[in-house]
Structure formats: C-alpha cells, structure tokens
Amino acid sequence: MFQNIGEILILFWRTFVALPLAWRQRRKVMDQLLDIGNGSLLMVCILALFIGGVLALQTGPVLVERGLSFVLGGMVGLSICKELAPVMLAILIAGRSGSAMSAEIGSMRVYEEIDALRTMNIDPVIYLVLPRMLAIALALPALVVFAIPVGWLGGALVSAFNSSIAVSFDAFFDDLRQVVEVGDVCNGLFKSFVFALAIGIISCHQGLITRGGPRGIGRSVTKAVVNSIVSILILDYFLTRFLIYVQK
Amino acid sequence: MNPPAQPDPNVTVEVRNLHKSFRGDEVLKGISFDVGAGEIFAIMGPSGSGKSVLLRHIIGLEKPDQGEILIQGESICTPHIRDKFRMAMVFQSGALLTSLTVAENVGIYLTEHRLYPADEIARIVSEKLEAVGLKGEEERMPNELSGGMQKRVAIARALVMDPQLVLFDEPTSELDPLMAVAVGSEILKLNQRTHATTIVVTHDRSLVFGIARRVAMITDGEMLCVGTPDELQRNPDPRIQTFIHAEIPASLPEIQPR
C-alpha cells in the first residue's frame, strides 16, 4: 500500500511538472472534457435532484414536527453545496470516468501500446495522464456548479409538494438565501477540485500498473473505483476540518 | 520534446552478460553478443526461450538484473539515450494505438515531437504507408485491419522515425506464408534503404535464413551459438539441429482406439 501511495505521489508530481506542456495536449483535454463533462451532465442533474429531494424528505417532517420548518431551506442548501454535491458527484465520477480511465490506460498497458509510446520517446505521463488530469480537474467542479442548484430545486420541490412538510417554494428559498453564502459554494467547489485530482491520479496510476490481460484490467478498474471512493471519503473529513479552520 | 538525433551513422549494439529473473525464474542466463552497424541480426529460438525479453532489454523497456547493453558504446540505461539515438521497435502484436486512425498511428512520432507542420506530416505518412503497400488506408482504424496489415502499419510507424536501430519482435508470426514473405522483404528493403541496424527476434527459420547476416540461437535463456546462417546449419549441437530441422512427419503414427 505504501509503495502505491509513493508511486501515486511521484506520478502526481511528474504530471504537475508537465503542466507547461498542457497546451500541446489541448485536443485530448477537450475530448476528455466532453466525455467527463457532457457525458455525465444528465446523470449528475438526476442524481442532484433526487439527493436534494430525499434530504428534504428525511429531515423535513422532523423539523416541521418541532416547529423548525423555517430552517429547512438553509439546512438543505448548506448540506447540498458543502457536502452532498461534491461528495456524491465525486463518487459518481469515480465510478463513471475513473473506471474508464483505468480501463483505457490499463488496456493500453496490457496490449503494449504504452511500451510502443516509450520506444518512440513519447512520455505516457504527458500523453495519457496529463490530459485526463486536467479534464477531470476542470469537469468535476463544473458539474458541481450545475448540481448545486438542481439539488436545491429537488429539495424545494419535495418540501412544497409533500403534505407532511408543506414548506412553500418562497419560504424554502428565503431561508436558503439567508443561510447559504458564496463562500459555502466555493467550499464545495474546492472540495470537488481536490476529489477530482484524487480520482484522476488514482485511476491513471492503477491503469499504468495493470498486468495480466483482461482479468488484470478488470482488477485494475475495481481497485481504481474502490480506492478513489475510499480516498474521497477520507479526504472529505480532512478537507472539512481544514475549511472549518480556514473560515474561523 | 527533442528533434530527431543528429544524422549519425547506424549504431552498434553490444549485449554483455545479461541476466534477468522474474519471480525467481531465471529467463536470461548471461547472454552476450555484438551487432555491427547496419547489420541484420536474427535471434532465433523456440517459444518461451527468452527472445522477446531480450529484445525488450535492448530497447530499454526492461532493466537487467546483471550485465549491460551498450548502444554505440552508451548504456541503454543512460538518461535521455532516446534523445541521442533513434530506436524503433515493431511489436509482435503491432501495438498500434487502437483509439487512433492508421495515419495518426504512423505519424504519432512526428506529431508528438512537433517535428514538421501538419501537411508535411501527412505527406510523410502517406509516403511511408505507400512503402508498405497500404496507401489509401489512412483513415481506417486498427481494428478494421487484418493482422498482416497491422504489422505493416507498425513497420510504417517505425519507418517514420528514420531509425538508426530497429527491432522486430516475431514479425512473421500469425501471418500466412505469402504475407510472411512480404514482411520479410519489407525488413530487407528497410535495411537496404536506411542501413539501420536491425535485430529480428523470430522462430521462423525461413525468415532467418532469408534475411539475416548473422544469427544467435537461444534456448532456455542461454546462448547456444552466434554465427552466420551457414555456420548455424553446420553447428553439431543437437539442440540447434533439432530446432532448425524439425518437421512434421508426412504420416503421423496412427492412434489406436482404446
């Protein structure tokens, strides 16, 4: 495990050092951006809508029962933008795009395509890892920007139309506006940026160390997704602590 | 990235006492030989004898446990050696990038190293594809090509590099006899045109005796002999004789039903 962490850090550093060459890879970055961003947008909106809805559904009746219905908008709003949107979307992207990255790079590794690149003096970090890292680091925060209002909308719809909650649209968004600040949204975007880097580097690394044919590719994909999700949840705790500390 | 190396003459290859083990299994046991500049050198041996591993060491894809490989006197492990010498390898599978078209595959070296403008790259790619008999196939994807065509695309990709050293891993495996002859003559033409030092790993006897100036015979990771094809045929070692004269008998012994 420690060897893997070391390799991942080295790969991350090599990708960071290669950043000045990113302009040359712009076509590949655009392709990846389309795949990660456009390809996931509908899924992200559906996910956010239902997360907002279920959050309102779970907490709304309890708050109403205690006469606290006026805090529902703020609570749902804060939870969505600071926690649920970045974390749930990162998990979705780890499953959708992280798996694709590790499978693609892993299959290139198994079928000697990466060796062929090396013999041509083409660095796989610049050719394969850099465009994917850039694309995911741009796409995930952008998706979170879409997911946050959709999540709020989901929460507001359930609050308005569920008879056991019955908090109006206006009341929901009035409270949300009072509680949620731009800094809270930025908080979520920063988290999603860090999660994106983690997903990208873990998935690319797993692809690059793939061994042993189709079975090895399958193993790599599983490891990439599981390790990404575990990392997201661990990072989430420490990032939250860090952001609370910074905001004080 | 750096432009192609200086227009050096073709390079020599020296392999010195090469050892390699994978998980305790010794695959190469002290292999040594020299390849002269511009020479076509074949490495022959049965499947699983360590030929491809040896080739991967020569191109620098594997690091030896012991021993060294010198390209024009410089260790292959020297940093940036690929900036100094243009070395190409044609993989057994072709190793074409499946997400790129034939033209993109052939031109990838020039594109990624930004050696020429796009229209010049397109012209060079077209010229090299014509040289391997694949003109007009530029826009096809590798998975739409036969095994033989994929190998020829891989040869075109190597040609584009204008290599000083070119390695072929089992270039005629999985090919029908006519295609094998075509690939063999491509290797000869490439050598005559560029005078690139050429190392061919194969167990195809007709290819070895048809194109190689010298041959090394490897069995179980050990070097049995190095010499001209004639010397190999005259070598009394029974392992060599068995390998180069192995034939399927005209009539197989009848299998009696139980």
Short mmCIF file of C-alpha atoms in Angstrom, two decimals:
data_model
loop_
_atom_site.label_atom_id
_atom_site.label_comp_id
_atom_site.label_asym_id
_atom_site.label_seq_id
_atom_site.Cartn_x
_atom_site.Cartn_y
_atom_site.Cartn_z
CA MET A 1 0.00 0.00 0.00
CA PHE A 2 2.79 2.44 0.94
CA GLN A 3 4.56 1.63 -2.33
CA ASN A 4 1.37 2.52 -4.20
CA ILE A 5 0.99 5.78 -2.28
CA GLY A 6 4.61 6.64 -3.08
CA GLU A 7 4.10 5.84 -6.77
CA ILE A 8 0.92 7.91 -6.86
CA LEU A 9 2.71 10.90 -5.32
CA ILE A 10 5.56 10.59 -7.83
CA LEU A 11 3.08 10.33 -10.70
CA PHE A 12 1.24 13.39 -9.38
CA TRP A 13 4.49 15.34 -9.20
CA ARG A 14 5.50 14.29 -12.72
CA THR A 15 2.08 15.37 -14.00
CA PHE A 16 2.37 18.69 -12.19
CA VAL A 17 5.83 19.29 -13.66
CA ALA A 18 4.43 18.52 -17.13
CA LEU A 19 1.76 21.25 -16.80
CA PRO A 20 3.63 23.73 -19.05
CA LEU A 21 3.16 21.21 -21.89
CA ALA A 22 -0.61 21.12 -21.37
CA TRP A 23 -1.32 23.45 -24.33
CA ARG A 24 0.10 20.86 -26.71
CA GLN A 25 -2.39 18.32 -25.42
CA ARG A 26 -5.41 20.62 -25.73
CA ARG A 27 -7.20 18.39 -28.24
CA LYS A 28 -7.01 15.42 -25.90
CA VAL A 29 -8.08 17.60 -22.96
CA MET A 30 -11.14 18.72 -24.95
CA ASP A 31 -12.02 15.12 -25.85
CA GLN A 32 -11.78 14.09 -22.22
CA LEU A 33 -13.71 17.16 -21.08
CA LEU A 34 -16.56 16.28 -23.42
CA ASP A 35 -16.55 12.72 -22.17
CA ILE A 36 -16.42 13.54 -18.45
CA GLY A 37 -18.44 16.77 -18.50
CA ASN A 38 -21.05 16.48 -21.23
CA GLY A 39 -21.31 12.73 -20.89
CA SER A 40 -22.15 12.97 -17.18
CA LEU A 41 -24.30 16.10 -17.10
CA LEU A 42 -27.72 14.44 -17.33
CA MET A 43 -26.76 11.77 -14.81
CA VAL A 44 -25.42 14.46 -12.45
CA CYS A 45 -28.63 16.50 -12.66
CA ILE A 46 -30.80 13.46 -11.95
CA LEU A 47 -28.57 12.47 -9.02
CA ALA A 48 -28.58 16.00 -7.56
CA LEU A 49 -32.35 16.37 -7.96
CA PHE A 50 -33.03 13.19 -6.02
CA ILE A 51 -30.37 13.84 -3.36
CA GLY A 52 -31.97 17.23 -2.64
CA GLY A 53 -35.38 15.61 -2.61
CA VAL A 54 -34.51 12.78 -0.28
CA LEU A 55 -32.67 15.14 2.08
CA ALA A 56 -35.79 17.27 2.36
CA LEU A 57 -37.94 14.17 2.73
CA GLN A 58 -35.86 12.77 5.58
CA THR A 59 -35.37 15.98 7.56
CA GLY A 60 -38.49 17.99 6.64
CA PRO A 61 -41.12 16.13 8.72
CA VAL A 62 -38.84 16.07 11.81
CA LEU A 63 -38.20 19.81 11.57
CA VAL A 64 -41.88 20.56 10.93
CA GLU A 65 -42.85 18.43 13.95
CA ARG A 66 -40.58 20.55 16.16
CA GLY A 67 -41.73 23.81 14.63
CA LEU A 68 -38.45 24.37 12.81
CA SER A 69 -39.75 24.29 9.23
CA PHE A 70 -38.29 27.76 8.63
CA VAL A 71 -34.71 26.33 8.77
CA LEU A 72 -35.33 23.62 6.16
CA GLY A 73 -34.18 25.67 3.15
CA GLY A 74 -30.93 26.68 4.79
CA MET A 75 -30.20 23.20 6.02
CA VAL A 76 -30.82 21.52 2.69
CA GLY A 77 -28.97 24.32 0.88
CA LEU A 78 -25.88 24.09 3.06
CA SER A 79 -25.79 20.28 3.04
CA ILE A 80 -26.05 20.16 -0.72
CA CYS A 81 -23.40 22.75 -1.57
CA LYS A 82 -20.86 21.97 1.16
CA GLU A 83 -21.12 18.22 1.37
CA LEU A 84 -23.52 16.18 -0.70
CA ALA A 85 -23.00 17.64 -4.16
CA PRO A 86 -19.18 17.43 -4.13
CA VAL A 87 -19.02 14.03 -2.42
CA MET A 88 -21.82 12.27 -4.31
CA LEU A 89 -20.69 13.66 -7.65
CA ALA A 90 -17.12 12.64 -6.95
CA ILE A 91 -18.33 9.11 -6.22
CA LEU A 92 -20.38 9.13 -9.43
CA ILE A 93 -17.42 10.37 -11.49
CA ALA A 94 -15.09 7.84 -9.84
CA GLY A 95 -17.46 5.11 -10.98
CA ARG A 96 -18.05 6.52 -14.43
CA SER A 97 -14.88 8.28 -15.53
CA GLY A 98 -12.28 6.89 -13.11
CA SER A 99 -13.16 3.37 -14.19
CA ALA A 100 -12.96 4.39 -17.87
CA MET A 101 -9.53 5.97 -17.34
CA SER A 102 -8.06 2.95 -15.60
CA ALA A 103 -9.61 0.56 -18.15
CA GLU A 104 -8.34 2.53 -21.13
CA ILE A 105 -4.83 3.06 -19.80
CA GLY A 106 -4.77 -0.49 -18.39
CA SER A 107 -5.67 -1.99 -21.74
CA MET A 108 -3.01 0.16 -23.43
CA ARG A 109 -0.52 -1.16 -20.90
CA VAL A 110 -1.52 -4.80 -21.36
CA TYR A 111 -1.53 -4.61 -25.16
CA GLU A 112 1.92 -2.93 -25.26
CA GLU A 113 0.63 0.40 -26.57
CA ILE A 114 2.35 2.23 -23.71
CA ASP A 115 5.59 0.35 -24.44
CA ALA A 116 5.24 1.46 -28.06
CA LEU A 117 4.89 5.07 -26.89
CA ARG A 118 8.02 4.72 -24.75
CA THR A 119 10.04 3.32 -27.66
CA MET A 120 9.03 6.41 -29.63
CA ASN A 121 10.29 8.61 -26.79
CA ILE A 122 6.73 9.76 -26.02
CA ASP A 123 6.20 10.16 -22.28
CA PRO A 124 2.95 8.37 -21.24
CA VAL A 125 2.56 10.87 -18.38
CA ILE A 126 2.34 13.75 -20.85
CA TYR A 127 0.42 11.84 -23.49
CA LEU A 128 -2.07 9.98 -21.29
CA VAL A 129 -2.12 11.21 -17.69
CA LEU A 130 -1.84 14.99 -18.12
CA PRO A 131 -4.91 15.44 -20.40
CA ARG A 132 -7.05 13.24 -18.18
CA MET A 133 -5.98 15.02 -15.00
CA LEU A 134 -6.66 18.44 -16.48
CA ALA A 135 -10.02 17.39 -17.86
CA ILE A 136 -11.30 15.85 -14.65
CA ALA A 137 -9.99 18.76 -12.54
CA LEU A 138 -11.99 21.17 -14.73
CA ALA A 139 -15.05 19.00 -15.29
CA LEU A 140 -15.90 17.90 -11.76
CA PRO A 141 -16.14 21.41 -10.21
CA ALA A 142 -18.12 22.50 -13.30
CA LEU A 143 -20.54 19.63 -12.76
CA VAL A 144 -20.88 20.59 -9.10
CA VAL A 145 -21.86 24.12 -10.22
CA PHE A 146 -24.77 22.52 -12.10
CA ALA A 147 -25.59 20.03 -9.37
CA ILE A 148 -25.95 22.52 -6.52
CA PRO A 149 -28.97 24.50 -7.85
CA VAL A 150 -30.57 21.30 -9.16
CA GLY A 151 -30.17 19.76 -5.70
CA TRP A 152 -31.74 22.84 -4.12
CA LEU A 153 -34.59 22.58 -6.60
CA GLY A 154 -35.13 18.92 -5.67
CA GLY A 155 -35.26 19.85 -2.00
CA ALA A 156 -37.67 22.73 -2.66
CA LEU A 157 -39.99 20.59 -4.80
CA VAL A 158 -40.28 17.89 -2.15
CA SER A 159 -40.73 20.49 0.61
CA ALA A 160 -43.52 22.19 -1.33
CA PHE A 161 -45.41 19.16 -2.57
CA ASN A 162 -45.00 16.71 0.29
CA SER A 163 -48.00 17.09 2.56
CA SER A 164 -46.08 16.24 5.75
CA ILE A 165 -43.63 19.09 5.08
CA ALA A 166 -45.61 21.73 3.12
CA VAL A 167 -42.94 24.42 3.13
CA SER A 168 -43.55 26.76 0.20
CA PHE A 169 -41.04 27.45 -2.54
CA ASP A 170 -40.65 31.04 -1.38
CA ALA A 171 -40.16 30.12 2.28
CA PHE A 172 -37.60 27.45 1.30
CA PHE A 173 -35.52 29.77 -0.86
CA ASP A 174 -35.86 32.74 1.53
CA ASP A 175 -34.21 30.72 4.28
CA LEU A 176 -31.66 29.29 1.83
CA ARG A 177 -30.65 32.79 0.71
CA GLN A 178 -30.21 33.91 4.32
CA VAL A 179 -28.03 30.95 5.28
CA VAL A 180 -26.01 29.97 2.21
CA GLU A 181 -23.20 32.30 1.18
CA VAL A 182 -20.95 32.36 -1.86
CA GLY A 183 -18.14 31.09 0.36
CA ASP A 184 -20.14 27.92 1.07
CA VAL A 185 -20.47 27.20 -2.64
CA CYS A 186 -16.74 27.87 -3.13
CA ASN A 187 -16.11 25.49 -0.24
CA GLY A 188 -17.89 22.71 -2.18
CA LEU A 189 -16.10 23.59 -5.41
CA PHE A 190 -12.71 23.45 -3.70
CA LYS A 191 -13.55 20.03 -2.29
CA SER A 192 -14.65 18.75 -5.69
CA PHE A 193 -11.40 20.02 -7.26
CA VAL A 194 -9.34 18.04 -4.73
CA PHE A 195 -11.55 14.96 -5.20
CA ALA A 196 -11.09 15.26 -8.97
CA LEU A 197 -7.31 15.23 -8.60
CA ALA A 198 -7.54 12.19 -6.34
CA ILE A 199 -9.80 10.27 -8.73
CA GLY A 200 -7.66 11.17 -11.75
CA ILE A 201 -4.32 10.26 -10.27
CA ILE A 202 -5.52 7.04 -8.60
CA SER A 203 -7.26 5.85 -11.77
CA CYS A 204 -4.36 6.72 -14.09
CA HIS A 205 -1.85 5.10 -11.72
CA GLN A 206 -3.95 1.96 -11.49
CA GLY A 207 -4.11 1.83 -15.28
CA LEU A 208 -0.36 2.26 -15.63
CA ILE A 209 0.42 -0.63 -13.26
CA THR A 210 -2.06 -3.05 -14.86
CA ARG A 211 -0.70 -6.52 -15.50
CA GLY A 212 -2.01 -9.73 -16.92
CA GLY A 213 -4.61 -9.46 -19.68
CA PRO A 214 -8.35 -8.79 -19.47
CA ARG A 215 -8.54 -10.14 -15.92
CA GLY A 216 -5.84 -7.68 -14.85
CA ILE A 217 -7.76 -4.85 -16.49
CA GLY A 218 -10.89 -5.84 -14.56
CA ARG A 219 -8.94 -5.93 -11.31
CA SER A 220 -7.45 -2.51 -12.03
CA VAL A 221 -10.84 -0.96 -12.71
CA THR A 222 -12.26 -2.34 -9.47
CA LYS A 223 -9.25 -1.13 -7.49
CA ALA A 224 -9.35 2.31 -9.13
CA VAL A 225 -13.02 2.83 -8.24
CA VAL A 226 -12.80 1.42 -4.71
CA ASN A 227 -9.58 3.28 -3.86
CA SER A 228 -10.98 6.51 -5.32
CA ILE A 229 -14.17 6.28 -3.25
CA VAL A 230 -12.27 5.46 -0.05
CA SER A 231 -9.89 8.37 -0.72
CA ILE A 232 -12.79 10.74 -1.38
CA LEU A 233 -14.39 9.91 1.96
CA ILE A 234 -11.12 10.17 3.90
CA LEU A 235 -10.15 13.40 2.13
CA ASP A 236 -13.63 14.79 2.77
CA TYR A 237 -13.13 14.60 6.53
CA PHE A 238 -9.74 16.31 6.46
CA LEU A 239 -10.83 18.92 3.92
CA THR A 240 -13.86 19.75 6.06
CA ARG A 241 -11.62 20.17 9.11
CA PHE A 242 -9.26 22.31 7.07
CA LEU A 243 -12.02 24.51 5.65
CA ILE A 244 -13.62 24.98 9.09
CA TYR A 245 -10.19 26.02 10.38
CA VAL A 246 -9.66 28.45 7.49
CA GLN A 247 -13.13 30.01 7.87
CA LYS A 248 -12.63 30.72 11.60
CA MET B 1 10.47 17.17 -26.96
CA ASN B 2 13.72 16.92 -28.80
CA PRO B 3 14.02 16.67 -32.56
CA PRO B 4 15.50 13.51 -34.08
CA ALA B 5 19.08 12.76 -33.22
CA GLN B 6 21.97 14.04 -35.27
CA PRO B 7 22.39 12.26 -38.62
CA ASP B 8 24.74 9.68 -37.15
CA PRO B 9 25.70 6.56 -38.95
CA ASN B 10 23.89 3.49 -37.74
CA VAL B 11 24.61 2.21 -34.31
CA THR B 12 26.29 -0.84 -32.88
CA VAL B 13 24.68 -2.92 -30.15
CA GLU B 14 26.66 -4.79 -27.50
CA VAL B 15 24.96 -7.12 -25.06
CA ARG B 16 27.20 -8.08 -22.14
CA ASN B 17 26.48 -10.92 -19.72
CA LEU B 18 22.76 -10.19 -19.46
CA HIS B 19 20.83 -11.80 -16.60
CA LYS B 20 17.16 -11.41 -15.82
CA SER B 21 14.81 -13.21 -13.47
CA PHE B 22 11.08 -12.85 -12.96
CA ARG B 23 9.86 -14.03 -9.54
CA GLY B 24 12.92 -16.23 -9.07
CA ASP B 25 12.64 -17.78 -12.53
CA GLU B 26 15.82 -17.01 -14.48
CA VAL B 27 14.77 -16.05 -18.00
CA LEU B 28 18.11 -14.81 -19.34
CA LYS B 29 21.30 -16.52 -18.18
CA GLY B 30 24.33 -14.48 -19.16
CA ILE B 31 23.58 -13.56 -22.78
CA SER B 32 26.37 -11.80 -24.69
CA PHE B 33 26.69 -10.81 -28.33
CA ASP B 34 27.54 -7.84 -30.57
CA VAL B 35 25.61 -6.47 -33.53
CA GLY B 36 27.51 -4.43 -36.11
CA ALA B 37 26.30 -1.11 -37.54
CA GLY B 38 23.82 -1.64 -40.36
CA GLU B 39 23.72 -5.39 -39.85
CA ILE B 40 20.59 -7.58 -39.90
CA PHE B 41 20.95 -9.80 -36.87
CA ALA B 42 18.45 -12.51 -36.01
CA ILE B 43 17.78 -14.02 -32.62
CA MET B 44 16.23 -17.43 -33.03
CA GLY B 45 14.93 -19.94 -30.57
CA PRO B 46 11.88 -21.88 -29.52
CA SER B 47 8.88 -20.18 -27.91
CA GLY B 48 9.49 -19.21 -24.29
CA SER B 49 13.26 -19.19 -24.65
CA GLY B 50 13.58 -15.51 -23.59
CA LYS B 51 13.92 -13.89 -27.05
CA SER B 52 11.26 -11.23 -26.57
CA VAL B 53 12.52 -10.42 -23.06
CA LEU B 54 15.98 -9.95 -24.55
CA LEU B 55 14.56 -7.59 -27.17
CA ARG B 56 12.72 -5.57 -24.51
CA HIS B 57 16.06 -5.17 -22.70
CA ILE B 58 17.78 -3.97 -25.86
CA ILE B 59 15.18 -1.22 -26.40
CA GLY B 60 15.27 -0.30 -22.70
CA LEU B 61 11.77 -1.43 -21.69
CA GLU B 62 13.23 -3.79 -19.05
CA LYS B 63 16.14 -3.25 -16.71
CA PRO B 64 18.65 -6.10 -16.45
CA ASP B 65 19.39 -7.72 -13.07
CA GLN B 66 23.01 -8.01 -14.14
CA GLY B 67 25.02 -7.12 -17.23
CA GLU B 68 24.59 -4.25 -19.64
CA ILE B 69 23.50 -3.25 -23.10
CA LEU B 70 25.52 -0.66 -24.98
CA ILE B 71 24.16 1.29 -27.91
CA GLN B 72 27.10 2.81 -29.79
CA GLY B 73 29.10 2.38 -26.58
CA GLU B 74 26.50 4.03 -24.29
CA SER B 75 24.43 2.11 -21.79
CA ILE B 76 20.74 1.84 -22.67
CA CYS B 77 20.04 2.83 -19.05
CA THR B 78 21.69 6.24 -19.59
CA PRO B 79 19.10 9.01 -19.15
CA HIS B 80 17.91 10.59 -22.42
CA ILE B 81 19.58 7.92 -24.58
CA ARG B 82 16.48 8.01 -26.80
CA ASP B 83 17.19 11.67 -27.47
CA LYS B 84 20.58 10.65 -28.85
CA PHE B 85 19.66 7.64 -30.96
CA ARG B 86 16.51 6.95 -32.91
CA MET B 87 15.42 3.46 -31.94
CA ALA B 88 12.22 1.85 -33.14
CA MET B 89 10.55 -1.41 -32.28
CA VAL B 90 7.92 -3.34 -34.20
CA PHE B 91 5.99 -5.32 -31.61
CA GLN B 92 4.69 -8.83 -32.15
CA SER B 93 1.12 -7.57 -31.80
CA GLY B 94 1.84 -4.40 -33.78
CA ALA B 95 0.93 -2.40 -30.62
CA LEU B 96 -0.98 0.17 -32.66
CA LEU B 97 -2.91 2.72 -30.63
CA THR B 98 -6.44 1.47 -31.07
CA SER B 99 -8.04 4.87 -30.50
CA LEU B 100 -6.11 6.45 -33.40
CA THR B 101 -6.52 6.03 -37.16
CA VAL B 102 -3.82 4.38 -39.26
CA ALA B 103 -2.49 7.80 -40.33
CA GLU B 104 -2.44 9.09 -36.75
CA ASN B 105 -0.64 5.94 -35.63
CA VAL B 106 2.01 6.24 -38.31
CA GLY B 107 2.51 9.96 -37.74
CA ILE B 108 2.38 9.95 -33.94
CA TYR B 109 6.16 10.25 -33.51
CA LEU B 110 6.31 13.32 -35.75
CA THR B 111 3.15 14.87 -34.27
CA GLU B 112 4.04 14.43 -30.62
CA HIS B 113 7.61 15.68 -31.12
CA ARG B 114 6.34 18.52 -33.36
CA LEU B 115 8.97 17.82 -35.98
CA TYR B 116 7.07 19.06 -39.03
CA PRO B 117 3.91 21.04 -39.85
CA ALA B 118 0.71 19.03 -40.21
CA ASP B 119 0.66 18.96 -44.04
CA GLU B 120 4.26 17.76 -44.18
CA ILE B 121 3.47 15.04 -41.63
CA ALA B 122 0.50 13.96 -43.76
CA ARG B 123 2.80 13.74 -46.81
CA ILE B 124 5.43 11.67 -44.94
CA VAL B 125 2.75 9.36 -43.52
CA SER B 126 1.27 8.81 -46.95
CA GLU B 127 4.74 8.10 -48.39
CA LYS B 128 5.55 5.55 -45.67
CA LEU B 129 2.19 3.85 -46.00
CA GLU B 130 2.77 3.56 -49.72
CA ALA B 131 6.17 1.99 -49.00
CA VAL B 132 4.46 -0.81 -47.08
CA GLY B 133 1.65 -1.18 -49.61
CA LEU B 134 -1.07 0.48 -47.55
CA LYS B 135 -1.73 3.66 -49.50
CA GLY B 136 -5.32 4.79 -49.12
CA GLU B 137 -5.80 3.13 -45.72
CA GLU B 138 -5.05 6.31 -43.78
CA GLU B 139 -8.48 6.82 -42.24
CA ARG B 140 -9.14 3.23 -41.18
CA MET B 141 -8.97 2.19 -37.53
CA PRO B 142 -6.51 -0.54 -36.48
CA ASN B 143 -9.32 -2.95 -35.56
CA GLU B 144 -10.55 -2.82 -39.17
CA LEU B 145 -7.24 -4.20 -40.44
CA SER B 146 -6.00 -7.78 -40.75
CA GLY B 147 -3.06 -8.96 -38.64
CA GLY B 148 -0.69 -8.59 -41.60
CA MET B 149 -1.88 -5.07 -42.35
CA GLN B 150 -1.48 -4.09 -38.70
CA LYS B 151 2.10 -5.33 -38.78
CA ARG B 152 2.78 -3.33 -41.91
CA VAL B 153 1.32 -0.22 -40.27
CA ALA B 154 3.67 -0.86 -37.34
CA ILE B 155 6.57 -1.10 -39.80
CA ALA B 156 5.46 2.19 -41.40
CA ARG B 157 5.38 3.76 -37.91
CA ALA B 158 8.96 2.58 -37.39
CA LEU B 159 9.99 3.88 -40.84
CA VAL B 160 8.68 7.35 -39.99
CA MET B 161 11.26 7.60 -37.21
CA ASP B 162 14.05 7.11 -39.74
CA PRO B 163 15.58 4.78 -37.15
CA GLN B 164 19.23 4.04 -36.56
CA LEU B 165 18.30 0.84 -34.74
CA VAL B 166 15.14 -1.10 -35.43
CA LEU B 167 13.94 -4.17 -33.55
CA PHE B 168 11.35 -6.65 -34.80
CA ASP B 169 9.58 -8.99 -32.40
CA GLU B 170 8.26 -12.07 -34.23
CA PRO B 171 7.42 -10.09 -37.37
CA THR B 172 6.00 -13.07 -39.27
CA SER B 173 4.07 -14.83 -36.52
CA GLU B 174 0.33 -15.18 -37.17
CA LEU B 175 0.86 -14.38 -40.86
CA ASP B 176 0.15 -16.58 -43.85
CA PRO B 177 3.24 -17.64 -45.86
CA LEU B 178 2.73 -15.00 -48.57
CA MET B 179 2.33 -12.22 -46.02
CA ALA B 180 5.36 -13.54 -44.12
CA VAL B 181 7.43 -13.26 -47.31
CA ALA B 182 6.10 -9.71 -47.86
CA VAL B 183 7.02 -8.66 -44.31
CA GLY B 184 10.46 -10.32 -44.67
CA SER B 185 11.14 -8.37 -47.83
CA GLU B 186 9.93 -5.17 -46.12
CA ILE B 187 12.59 -5.71 -43.46
CA LEU B 188 15.24 -6.25 -46.12
CA LYS B 189 14.13 -3.16 -48.07
CA LEU B 190 14.11 -1.09 -44.88
CA ASN B 191 17.66 -2.19 -44.14
CA GLN B 192 18.85 -1.51 -47.67
CA ARG B 193 17.17 1.89 -47.77
CA THR B 194 18.17 3.20 -44.34
CA HIS B 195 21.07 0.92 -43.41
CA ALA B 196 19.54 0.82 -39.94
CA THR B 197 20.97 -1.76 -37.60
CA THR B 198 18.25 -4.39 -37.50
CA ILE B 199 17.59 -7.05 -34.86
CA VAL B 200 14.88 -9.59 -35.60
CA VAL B 201 13.57 -11.98 -32.97
CA THR B 202 11.82 -14.93 -34.53
CA HIS B 203 11.35 -18.67 -34.62
CA ASP B 204 10.65 -18.52 -38.34
CA ARG B 205 13.59 -20.41 -39.89
CA SER B 206 12.91 -19.31 -43.46
CA LEU B 207 12.92 -15.65 -42.38
CA VAL B 208 16.24 -16.07 -40.56
CA PHE B 209 17.94 -17.87 -43.42
CA GLY B 210 16.43 -15.44 -45.93
CA ILE B 211 17.41 -12.08 -44.48
CA ALA B 212 19.87 -12.37 -41.56
CA ARG B 213 23.58 -11.79 -41.91
CA ARG B 214 24.22 -13.38 -38.52
CA VAL B 215 22.09 -15.41 -36.15
CA ALA B 216 22.10 -16.04 -32.41
CA MET B 217 20.40 -19.18 -31.15
CA ILE B 218 18.84 -19.04 -27.67
CA THR B 219 17.30 -21.87 -25.70
CA ASP B 220 16.05 -21.60 -22.11
CA GLY B 221 17.69 -18.21 -21.69
CA GLU B 222 21.13 -19.47 -22.75
CA MET B 223 23.04 -18.51 -25.84
CA LEU B 224 23.88 -21.65 -27.80
CA CYS B 225 25.80 -20.03 -30.65
CA VAL B 226 26.27 -16.91 -32.75
CA GLY B 227 27.28 -17.08 -36.39
CA THR B 228 26.18 -16.82 -39.98
CA PRO B 229 23.15 -18.85 -41.06
CA ASP B 230 25.54 -21.34 -42.74
CA GLU B 231 27.56 -21.73 -39.56
CA LEU B 232 24.35 -22.30 -37.63
CA GLN B 233 23.27 -25.04 -40.03
CA ARG B 234 26.66 -26.75 -39.67
CA ASN B 235 26.70 -26.47 -35.87
CA PRO B 236 26.76 -30.00 -34.41
CA ASP B 237 24.81 -29.09 -31.24
CA PRO B 238 21.80 -31.45 -31.30
CA ARG B 239 19.50 -28.77 -29.80
CA ILE B 240 20.26 -26.49 -32.76
CA GLN B 241 19.94 -29.25 -35.31
CA THR B 242 16.66 -30.42 -33.81
CA PHE B 243 15.28 -26.87 -33.92
CA ILE B 244 16.32 -25.99 -37.47
CA HIS B 245 15.40 -29.34 -38.99
CA ALA B 246 12.19 -30.03 -37.07
CA GLU B 247 9.46 -31.20 -39.47
CA ILE B 248 6.02 -32.64 -39.01
CA PRO B 249 6.32 -36.22 -40.35
CA ALA B 250 4.45 -36.88 -43.59
CA SER B 251 2.41 -39.60 -41.91
CA LEU B 252 1.61 -39.37 -38.26
CA PRO B 253 1.63 -42.61 -36.27
CA GLU B 254 -1.89 -43.99 -36.21
CA ILE B 255 -3.70 -43.58 -32.94
CA GLN B 256 -5.28 -46.82 -31.87
CA PRO B 257 -8.72 -46.52 -30.33
CA ARG B 258 -8.89 -47.94 -26.82
#
